PDB file of C-alpha atoms in Angstrom:
ATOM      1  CA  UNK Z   1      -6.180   9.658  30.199  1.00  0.00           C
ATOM      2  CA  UNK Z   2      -6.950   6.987  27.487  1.00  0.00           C
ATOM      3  CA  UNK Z   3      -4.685   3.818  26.920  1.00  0.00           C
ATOM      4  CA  UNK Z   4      -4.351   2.036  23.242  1.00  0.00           C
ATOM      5  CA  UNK Z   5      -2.639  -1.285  22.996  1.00  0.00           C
ATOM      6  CA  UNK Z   6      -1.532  -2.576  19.840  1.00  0.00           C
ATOM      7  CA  UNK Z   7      -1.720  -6.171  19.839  1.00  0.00           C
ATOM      8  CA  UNK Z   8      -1.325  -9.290  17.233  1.00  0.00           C
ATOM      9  CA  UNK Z   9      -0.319 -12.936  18.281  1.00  0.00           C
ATOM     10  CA  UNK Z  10       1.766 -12.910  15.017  1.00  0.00           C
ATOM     11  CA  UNK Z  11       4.975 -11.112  14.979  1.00  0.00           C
ATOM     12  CA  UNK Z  12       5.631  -8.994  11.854  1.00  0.00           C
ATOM     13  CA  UNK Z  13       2.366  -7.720  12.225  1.00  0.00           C
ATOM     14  CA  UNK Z  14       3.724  -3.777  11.980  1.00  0.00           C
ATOM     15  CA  UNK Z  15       2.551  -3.072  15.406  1.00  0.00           C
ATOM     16  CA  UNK Z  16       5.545  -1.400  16.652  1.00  0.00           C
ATOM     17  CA  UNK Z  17       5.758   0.717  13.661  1.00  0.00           C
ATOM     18  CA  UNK Z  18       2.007   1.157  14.240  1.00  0.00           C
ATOM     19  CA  UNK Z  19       2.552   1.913  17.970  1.00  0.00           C
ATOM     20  CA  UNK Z  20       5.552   4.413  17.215  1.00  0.00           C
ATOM     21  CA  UNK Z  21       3.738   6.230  14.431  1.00  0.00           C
ATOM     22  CA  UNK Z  22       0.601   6.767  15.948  1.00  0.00           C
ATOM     23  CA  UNK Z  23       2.208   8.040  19.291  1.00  0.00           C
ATOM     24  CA  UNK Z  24       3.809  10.469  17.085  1.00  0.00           C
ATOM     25  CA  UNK Z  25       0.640  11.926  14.958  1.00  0.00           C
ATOM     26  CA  UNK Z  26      -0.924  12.126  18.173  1.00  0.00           C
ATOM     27  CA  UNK Z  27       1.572  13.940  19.301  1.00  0.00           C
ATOM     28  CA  UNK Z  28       1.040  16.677  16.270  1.00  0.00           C
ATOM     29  CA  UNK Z  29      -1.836  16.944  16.320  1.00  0.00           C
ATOM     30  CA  UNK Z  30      -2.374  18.019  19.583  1.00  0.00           C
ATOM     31  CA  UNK Z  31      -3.152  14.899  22.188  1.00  0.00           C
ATOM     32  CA  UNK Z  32      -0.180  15.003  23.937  1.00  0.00           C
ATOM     33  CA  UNK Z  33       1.248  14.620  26.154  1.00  0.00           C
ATOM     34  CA  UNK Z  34       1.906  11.003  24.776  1.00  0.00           C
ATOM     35  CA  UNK Z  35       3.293   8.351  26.781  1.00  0.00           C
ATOM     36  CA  UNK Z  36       4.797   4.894  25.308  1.00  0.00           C
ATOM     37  CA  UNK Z  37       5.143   1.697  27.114  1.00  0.00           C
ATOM     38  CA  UNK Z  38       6.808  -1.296  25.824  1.00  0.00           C
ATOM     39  CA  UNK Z  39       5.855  -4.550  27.276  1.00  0.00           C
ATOM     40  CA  UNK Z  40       7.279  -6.659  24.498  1.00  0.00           C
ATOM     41  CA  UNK Z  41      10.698  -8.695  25.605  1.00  0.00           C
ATOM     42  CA  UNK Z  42      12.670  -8.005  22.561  1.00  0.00           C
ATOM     43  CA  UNK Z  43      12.016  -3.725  23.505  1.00  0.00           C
ATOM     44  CA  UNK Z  44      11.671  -3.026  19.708  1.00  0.00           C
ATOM     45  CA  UNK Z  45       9.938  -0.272  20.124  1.00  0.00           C
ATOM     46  CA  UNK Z  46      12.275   0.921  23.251  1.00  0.00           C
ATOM     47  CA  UNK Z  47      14.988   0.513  20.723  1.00  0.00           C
ATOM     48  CA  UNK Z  48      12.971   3.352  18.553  1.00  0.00           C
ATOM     49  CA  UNK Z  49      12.896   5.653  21.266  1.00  0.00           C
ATOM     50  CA  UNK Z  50      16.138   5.380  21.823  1.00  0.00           C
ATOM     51  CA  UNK Z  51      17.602   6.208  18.850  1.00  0.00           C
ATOM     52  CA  UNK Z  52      15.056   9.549  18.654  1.00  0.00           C
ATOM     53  CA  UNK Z  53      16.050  13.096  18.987  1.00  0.00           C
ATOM     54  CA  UNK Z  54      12.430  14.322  19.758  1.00  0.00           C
ATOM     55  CA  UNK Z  55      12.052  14.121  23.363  1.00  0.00           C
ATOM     56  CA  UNK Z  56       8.238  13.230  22.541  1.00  0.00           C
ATOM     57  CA  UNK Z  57       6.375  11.438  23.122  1.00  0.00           C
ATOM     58  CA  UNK Z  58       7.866  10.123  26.223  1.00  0.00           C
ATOM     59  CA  UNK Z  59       9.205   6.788  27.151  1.00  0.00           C
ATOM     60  CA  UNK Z  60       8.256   5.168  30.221  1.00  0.00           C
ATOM     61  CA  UNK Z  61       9.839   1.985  31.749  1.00  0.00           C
ATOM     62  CA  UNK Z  62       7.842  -0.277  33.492  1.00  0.00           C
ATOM     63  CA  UNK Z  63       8.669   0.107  37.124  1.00  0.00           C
ATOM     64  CA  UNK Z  64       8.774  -2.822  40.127  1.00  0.00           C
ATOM     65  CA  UNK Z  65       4.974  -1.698  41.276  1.00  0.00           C
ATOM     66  CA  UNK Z  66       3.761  -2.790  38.140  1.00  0.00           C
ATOM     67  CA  UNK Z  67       1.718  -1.446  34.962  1.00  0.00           C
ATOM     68  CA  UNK Z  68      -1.641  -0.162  37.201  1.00  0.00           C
ATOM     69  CA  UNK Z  69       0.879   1.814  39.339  1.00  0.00           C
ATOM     70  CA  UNK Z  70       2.719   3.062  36.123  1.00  0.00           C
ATOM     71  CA  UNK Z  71      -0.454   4.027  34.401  1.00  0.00           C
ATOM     72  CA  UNK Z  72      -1.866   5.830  37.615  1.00  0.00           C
ATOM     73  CA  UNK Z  73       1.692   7.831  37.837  1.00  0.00           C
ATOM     74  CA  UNK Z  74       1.439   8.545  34.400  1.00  0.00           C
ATOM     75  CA  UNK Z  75      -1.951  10.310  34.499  1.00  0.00           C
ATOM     76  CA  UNK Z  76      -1.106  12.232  37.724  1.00  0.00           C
ATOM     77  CA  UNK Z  77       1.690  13.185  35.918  1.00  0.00           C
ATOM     78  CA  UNK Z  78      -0.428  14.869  33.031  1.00  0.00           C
ATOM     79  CA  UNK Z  79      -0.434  12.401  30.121  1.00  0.00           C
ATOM     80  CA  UNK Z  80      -3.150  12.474  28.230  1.00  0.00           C
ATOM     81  CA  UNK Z  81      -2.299   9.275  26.010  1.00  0.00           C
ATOM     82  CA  UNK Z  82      -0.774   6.063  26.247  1.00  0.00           C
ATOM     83  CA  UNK Z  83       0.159   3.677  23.929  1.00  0.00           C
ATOM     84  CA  UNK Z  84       1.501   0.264  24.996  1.00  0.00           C
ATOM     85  CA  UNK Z  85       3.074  -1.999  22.410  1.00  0.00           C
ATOM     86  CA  UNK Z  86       2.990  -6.032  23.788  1.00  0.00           C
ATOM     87  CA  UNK Z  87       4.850  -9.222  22.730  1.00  0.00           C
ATOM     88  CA  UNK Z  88       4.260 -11.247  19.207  1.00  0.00           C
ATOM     89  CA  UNK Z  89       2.217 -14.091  21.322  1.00  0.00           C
ATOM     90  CA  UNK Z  90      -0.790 -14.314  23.508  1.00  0.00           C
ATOM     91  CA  UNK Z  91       0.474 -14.817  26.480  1.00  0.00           C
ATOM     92  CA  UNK Z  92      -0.332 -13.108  30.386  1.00  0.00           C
ATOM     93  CA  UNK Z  93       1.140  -9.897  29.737  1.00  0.00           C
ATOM     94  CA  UNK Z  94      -1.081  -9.119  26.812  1.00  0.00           C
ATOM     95  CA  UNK Z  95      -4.098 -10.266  28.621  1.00  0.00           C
ATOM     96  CA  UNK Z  96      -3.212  -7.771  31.737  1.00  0.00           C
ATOM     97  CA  UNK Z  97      -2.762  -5.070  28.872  1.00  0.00           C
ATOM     98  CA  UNK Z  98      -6.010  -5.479  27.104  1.00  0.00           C
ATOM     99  CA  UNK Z  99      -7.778  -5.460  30.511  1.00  0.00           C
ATOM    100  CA  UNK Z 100      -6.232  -1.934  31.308  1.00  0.00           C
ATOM    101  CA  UNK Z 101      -6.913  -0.590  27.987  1.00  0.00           C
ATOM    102  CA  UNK Z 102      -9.245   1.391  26.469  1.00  0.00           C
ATOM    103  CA  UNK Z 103      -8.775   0.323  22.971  1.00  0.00           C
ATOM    104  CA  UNK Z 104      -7.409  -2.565  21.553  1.00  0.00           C
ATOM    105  CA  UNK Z 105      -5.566  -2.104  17.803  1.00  0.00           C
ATOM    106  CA  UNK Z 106      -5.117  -5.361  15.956  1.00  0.00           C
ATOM    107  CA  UNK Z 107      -2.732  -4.436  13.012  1.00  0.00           C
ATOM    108  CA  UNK Z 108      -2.807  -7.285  10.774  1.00  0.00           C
ATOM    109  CA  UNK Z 109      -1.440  -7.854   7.159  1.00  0.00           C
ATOM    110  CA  UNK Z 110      -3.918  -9.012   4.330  1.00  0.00           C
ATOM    111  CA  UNK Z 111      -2.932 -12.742   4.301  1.00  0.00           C
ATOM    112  CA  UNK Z 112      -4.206 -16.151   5.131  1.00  0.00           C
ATOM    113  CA  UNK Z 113      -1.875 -16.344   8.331  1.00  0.00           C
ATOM    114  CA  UNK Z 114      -2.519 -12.865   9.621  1.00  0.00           C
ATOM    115  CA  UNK Z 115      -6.479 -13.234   9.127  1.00  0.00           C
ATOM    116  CA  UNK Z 116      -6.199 -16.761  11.323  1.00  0.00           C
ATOM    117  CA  UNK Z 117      -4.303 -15.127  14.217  1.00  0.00           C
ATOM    118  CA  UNK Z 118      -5.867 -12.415  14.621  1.00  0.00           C
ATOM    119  CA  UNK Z 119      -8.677 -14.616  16.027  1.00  0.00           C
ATOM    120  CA  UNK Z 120      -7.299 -15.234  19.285  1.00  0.00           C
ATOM    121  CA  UNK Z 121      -6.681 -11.594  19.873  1.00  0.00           C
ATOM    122  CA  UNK Z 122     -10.208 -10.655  19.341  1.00  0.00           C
ATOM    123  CA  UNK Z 123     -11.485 -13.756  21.899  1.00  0.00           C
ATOM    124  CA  UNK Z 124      -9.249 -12.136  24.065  1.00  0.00           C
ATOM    125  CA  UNK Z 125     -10.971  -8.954  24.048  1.00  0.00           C
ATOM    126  CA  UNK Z 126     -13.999 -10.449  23.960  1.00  0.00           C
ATOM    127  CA  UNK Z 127     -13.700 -12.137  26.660  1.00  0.00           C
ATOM    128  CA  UNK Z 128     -12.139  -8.828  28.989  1.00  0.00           C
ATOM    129  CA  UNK Z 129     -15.254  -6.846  26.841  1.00  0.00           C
ATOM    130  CA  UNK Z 130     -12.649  -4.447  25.617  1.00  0.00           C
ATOM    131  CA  UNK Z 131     -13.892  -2.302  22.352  1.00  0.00           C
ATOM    132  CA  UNK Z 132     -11.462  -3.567  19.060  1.00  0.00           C
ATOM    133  CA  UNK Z 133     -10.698  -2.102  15.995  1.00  0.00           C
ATOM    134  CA  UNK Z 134      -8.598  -3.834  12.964  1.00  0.00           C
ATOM    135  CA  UNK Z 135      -5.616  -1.830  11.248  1.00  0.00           C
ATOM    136  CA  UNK Z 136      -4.800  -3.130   8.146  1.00  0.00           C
ATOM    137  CA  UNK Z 137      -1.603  -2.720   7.301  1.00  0.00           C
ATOM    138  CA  UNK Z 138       1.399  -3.973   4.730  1.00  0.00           C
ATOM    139  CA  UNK Z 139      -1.261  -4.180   1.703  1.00  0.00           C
ATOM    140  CA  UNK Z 140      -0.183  -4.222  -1.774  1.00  0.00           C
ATOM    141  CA  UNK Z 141      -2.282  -1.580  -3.787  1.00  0.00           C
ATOM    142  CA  UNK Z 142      -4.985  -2.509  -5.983  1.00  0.00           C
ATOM    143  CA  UNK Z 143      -4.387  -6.412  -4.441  1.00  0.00           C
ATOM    144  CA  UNK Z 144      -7.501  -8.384  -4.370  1.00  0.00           C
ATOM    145  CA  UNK Z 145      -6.098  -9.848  -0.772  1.00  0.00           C
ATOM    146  CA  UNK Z 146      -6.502  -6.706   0.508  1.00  0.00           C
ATOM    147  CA  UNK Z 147     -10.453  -6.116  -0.200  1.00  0.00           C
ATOM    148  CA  UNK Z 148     -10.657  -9.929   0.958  1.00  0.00           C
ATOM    149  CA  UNK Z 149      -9.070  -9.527   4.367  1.00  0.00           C
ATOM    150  CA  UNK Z 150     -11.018  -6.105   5.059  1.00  0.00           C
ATOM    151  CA  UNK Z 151     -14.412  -7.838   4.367  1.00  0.00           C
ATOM    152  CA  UNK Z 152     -13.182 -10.844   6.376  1.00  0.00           C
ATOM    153  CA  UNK Z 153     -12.078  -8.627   9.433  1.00  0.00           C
ATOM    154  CA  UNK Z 154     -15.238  -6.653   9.760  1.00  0.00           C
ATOM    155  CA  UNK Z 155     -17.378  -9.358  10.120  1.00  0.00           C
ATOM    156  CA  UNK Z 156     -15.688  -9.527  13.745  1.00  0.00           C
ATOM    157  CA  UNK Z 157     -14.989  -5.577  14.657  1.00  0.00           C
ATOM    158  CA  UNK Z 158     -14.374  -2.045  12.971  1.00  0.00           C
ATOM    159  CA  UNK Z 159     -11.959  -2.094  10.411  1.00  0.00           C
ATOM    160  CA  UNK Z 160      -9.336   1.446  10.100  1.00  0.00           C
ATOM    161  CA  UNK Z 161     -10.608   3.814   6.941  1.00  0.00           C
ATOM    162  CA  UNK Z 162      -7.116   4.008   6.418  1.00  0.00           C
ATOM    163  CA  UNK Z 163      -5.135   1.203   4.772  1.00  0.00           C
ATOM    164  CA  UNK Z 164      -1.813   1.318   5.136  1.00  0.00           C
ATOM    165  CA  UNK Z 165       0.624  -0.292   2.564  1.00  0.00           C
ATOM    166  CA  UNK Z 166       3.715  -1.343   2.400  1.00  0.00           C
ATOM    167  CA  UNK Z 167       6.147   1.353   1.218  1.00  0.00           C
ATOM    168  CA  UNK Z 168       9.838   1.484   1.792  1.00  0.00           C
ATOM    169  CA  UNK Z 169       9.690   5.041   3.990  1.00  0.00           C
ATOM    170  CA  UNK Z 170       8.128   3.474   6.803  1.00  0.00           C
ATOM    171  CA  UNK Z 171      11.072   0.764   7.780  1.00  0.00           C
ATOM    172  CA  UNK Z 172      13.572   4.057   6.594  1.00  0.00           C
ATOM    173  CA  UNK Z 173      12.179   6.123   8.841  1.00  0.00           C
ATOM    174  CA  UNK Z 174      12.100   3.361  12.038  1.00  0.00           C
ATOM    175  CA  UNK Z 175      15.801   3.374  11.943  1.00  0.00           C
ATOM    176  CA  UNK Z 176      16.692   6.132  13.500  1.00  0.00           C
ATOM    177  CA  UNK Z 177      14.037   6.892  15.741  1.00  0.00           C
ATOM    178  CA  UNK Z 178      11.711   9.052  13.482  1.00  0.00           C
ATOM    179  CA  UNK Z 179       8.293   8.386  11.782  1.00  0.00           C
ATOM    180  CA  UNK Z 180       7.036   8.861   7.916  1.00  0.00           C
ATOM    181  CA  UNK Z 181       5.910  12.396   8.910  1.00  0.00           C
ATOM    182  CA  UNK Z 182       8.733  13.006  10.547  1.00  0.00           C
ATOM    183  CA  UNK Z 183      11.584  12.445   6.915  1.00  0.00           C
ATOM    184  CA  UNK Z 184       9.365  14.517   4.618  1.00  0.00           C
ATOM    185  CA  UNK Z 185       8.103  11.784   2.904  1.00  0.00           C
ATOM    186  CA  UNK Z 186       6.954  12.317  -0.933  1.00  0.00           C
ATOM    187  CA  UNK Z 187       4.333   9.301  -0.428  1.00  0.00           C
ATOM    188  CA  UNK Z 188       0.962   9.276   1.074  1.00  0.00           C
ATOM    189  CA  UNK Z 189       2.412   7.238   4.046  1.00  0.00           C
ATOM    190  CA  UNK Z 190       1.998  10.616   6.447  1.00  0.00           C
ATOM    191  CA  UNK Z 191      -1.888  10.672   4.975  1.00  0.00           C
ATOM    192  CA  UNK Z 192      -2.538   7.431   5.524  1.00  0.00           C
ATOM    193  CA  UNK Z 193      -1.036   7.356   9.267  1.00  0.00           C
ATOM    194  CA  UNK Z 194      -2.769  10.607   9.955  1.00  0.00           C
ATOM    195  CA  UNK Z 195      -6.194   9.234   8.966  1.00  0.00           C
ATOM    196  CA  UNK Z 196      -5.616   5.931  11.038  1.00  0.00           C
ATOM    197  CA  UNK Z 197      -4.737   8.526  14.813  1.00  0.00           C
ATOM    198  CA  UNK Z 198      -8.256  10.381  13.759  1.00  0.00           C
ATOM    199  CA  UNK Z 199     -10.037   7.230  13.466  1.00  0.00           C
ATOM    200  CA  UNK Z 200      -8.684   6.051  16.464  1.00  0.00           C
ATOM    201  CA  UNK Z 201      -9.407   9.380  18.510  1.00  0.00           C
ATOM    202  CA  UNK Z 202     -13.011   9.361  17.291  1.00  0.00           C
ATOM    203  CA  UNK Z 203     -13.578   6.263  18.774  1.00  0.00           C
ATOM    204  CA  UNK Z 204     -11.693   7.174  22.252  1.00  0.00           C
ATOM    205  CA  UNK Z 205     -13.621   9.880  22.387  1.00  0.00           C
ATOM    206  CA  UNK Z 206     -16.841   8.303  21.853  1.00  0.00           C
ATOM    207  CA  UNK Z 207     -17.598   9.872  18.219  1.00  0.00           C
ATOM    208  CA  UNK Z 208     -17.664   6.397  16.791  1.00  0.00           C
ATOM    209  CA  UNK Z 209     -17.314   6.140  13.003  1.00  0.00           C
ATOM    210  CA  UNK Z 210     -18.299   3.255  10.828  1.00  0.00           C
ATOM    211  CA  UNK Z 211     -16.155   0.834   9.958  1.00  0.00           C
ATOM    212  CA  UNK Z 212     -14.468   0.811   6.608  1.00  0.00           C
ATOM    213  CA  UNK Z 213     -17.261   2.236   4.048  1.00  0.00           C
ATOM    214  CA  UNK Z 214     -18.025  -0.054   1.714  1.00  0.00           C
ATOM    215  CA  UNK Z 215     -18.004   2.005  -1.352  1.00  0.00           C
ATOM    216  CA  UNK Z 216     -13.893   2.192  -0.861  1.00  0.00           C
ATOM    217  CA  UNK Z 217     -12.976  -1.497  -0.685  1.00  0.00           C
ATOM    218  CA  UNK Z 218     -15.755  -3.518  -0.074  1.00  0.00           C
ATOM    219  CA  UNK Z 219     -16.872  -4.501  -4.037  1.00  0.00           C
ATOM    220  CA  UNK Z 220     -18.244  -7.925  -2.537  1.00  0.00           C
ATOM    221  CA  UNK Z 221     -18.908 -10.250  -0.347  1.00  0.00           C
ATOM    222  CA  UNK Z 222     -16.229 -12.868  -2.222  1.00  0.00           C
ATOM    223  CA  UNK Z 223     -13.240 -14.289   0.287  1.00  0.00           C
ATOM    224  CA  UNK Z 224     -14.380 -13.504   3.747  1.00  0.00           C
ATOM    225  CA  UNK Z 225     -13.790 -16.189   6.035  1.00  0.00           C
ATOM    226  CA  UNK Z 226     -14.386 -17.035   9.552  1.00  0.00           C
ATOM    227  CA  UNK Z 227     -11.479 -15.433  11.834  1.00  0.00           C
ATOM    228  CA  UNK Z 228     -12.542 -17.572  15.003  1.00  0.00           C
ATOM    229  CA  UNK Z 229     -12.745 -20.958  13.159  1.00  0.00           C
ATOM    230  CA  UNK Z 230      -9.143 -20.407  11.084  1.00  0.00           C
ATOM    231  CA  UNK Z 231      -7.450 -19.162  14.319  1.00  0.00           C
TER     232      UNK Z 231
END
């Protein structure tokens, strides 16, 4: 059983809608069965669930023996896949996450703010030596922010082939309980989410990819800036 937290110090980040999408897609395309766990106070993502028809992926609630236990019941139970979602804020629970996960997703938006707080969620893994990859997500197309954050991000960790931008189907979709893939979206929102879960599965699996190829985004080496010294 592999774990993926999504985690971001800075709320508005998309990592609920990150967390709920790719549970989904991983769902469809065959990694199931997909547990969630939401570890976040405000239960955003529990929320999501609960306003879904599909009975997957599944739901679990954090139980009195705590997340080890919940994990360990989870895999004897025959999930193959769990994805936690944690608070907007570094704080104890998302340090006891990242240590139990196998993967760490930081979903961050291409902007000054974002770029600076994502730092202390990659000395956090750092420091627990848990792998990282960056999801960017929110971008504008064609925005010059955009190529600027992804060279600034990979200097610290892999960044997602798959940029996702901010379209109007995505918070649609999140209010009842479905995903982009799930309201027959006309935009490539279901493309770009699909690309993200393969990206991520290569790299649970061990079939690393390279970060971000160049030849896509990367026109220069103009903007980046050091995540560790603006956090």
């Amino acid at each position: 059983m592999h774990v993926i937290a999504f985690a971001s110090q800075k709320g508005g980040s998309g990592k609920t809608t990150l967390a709920g999408h790719i549970a989904v897609e991983a769902e469809r395309q065959g990694a199931g069965p997909v547990a969630l766990i939401d570890t976040d106070p405000q239960g955003s993502l529990s929320q999501w669930w609960n306003a879904r028809e599909a009975e997957r992926p599944f739901f679990a609630r954090a139980s009195s023996a705590g997340l080890e236990a919940d994990l360990a019941t989870l895999k004897d139970g025959g999930v193959r896949l769990v994805i936690i979602d944690t608070p907007p804020a570094i704080t104890a629970t998302i340090g006891h996450v990242i240590g139990l996960a196998d993967l760490v997703v930081i979903p961050t938006r291409p902007s000054p703010h974002d770029l600076r707080a994502a730092g202390a969620t990659v000395r956090l893994c750092e420091e627990v030596g848990k792998p990282l990859v960056f999801a960017v997500n929110g971008a504008s197309p064609r925005a010059r922010i955009t190529t600027e954050a992804v060279i600034a991000l990979s200097q610290h960790g892999p960044v997602a082939p798959s940029i996702l931008h901010q379209r109007i189907d995505f918070a649609s979709s999140m209010i009842d309980g479905r995903t982009v893939m799930e309201i027959s979206s006309q935009t490539k929102s279901p493309e770009e989410v699909g690309e993200l879960w393969r990206f991520l599965d290569d790299r649970l699996k061990g079939r690393e990819t390279a970060p971000l190829a160049t030849a896509s985004f990367l026109t220069g080496s103009h903007g980046a800036r050091d995540l560790r010294g603006a956090a």
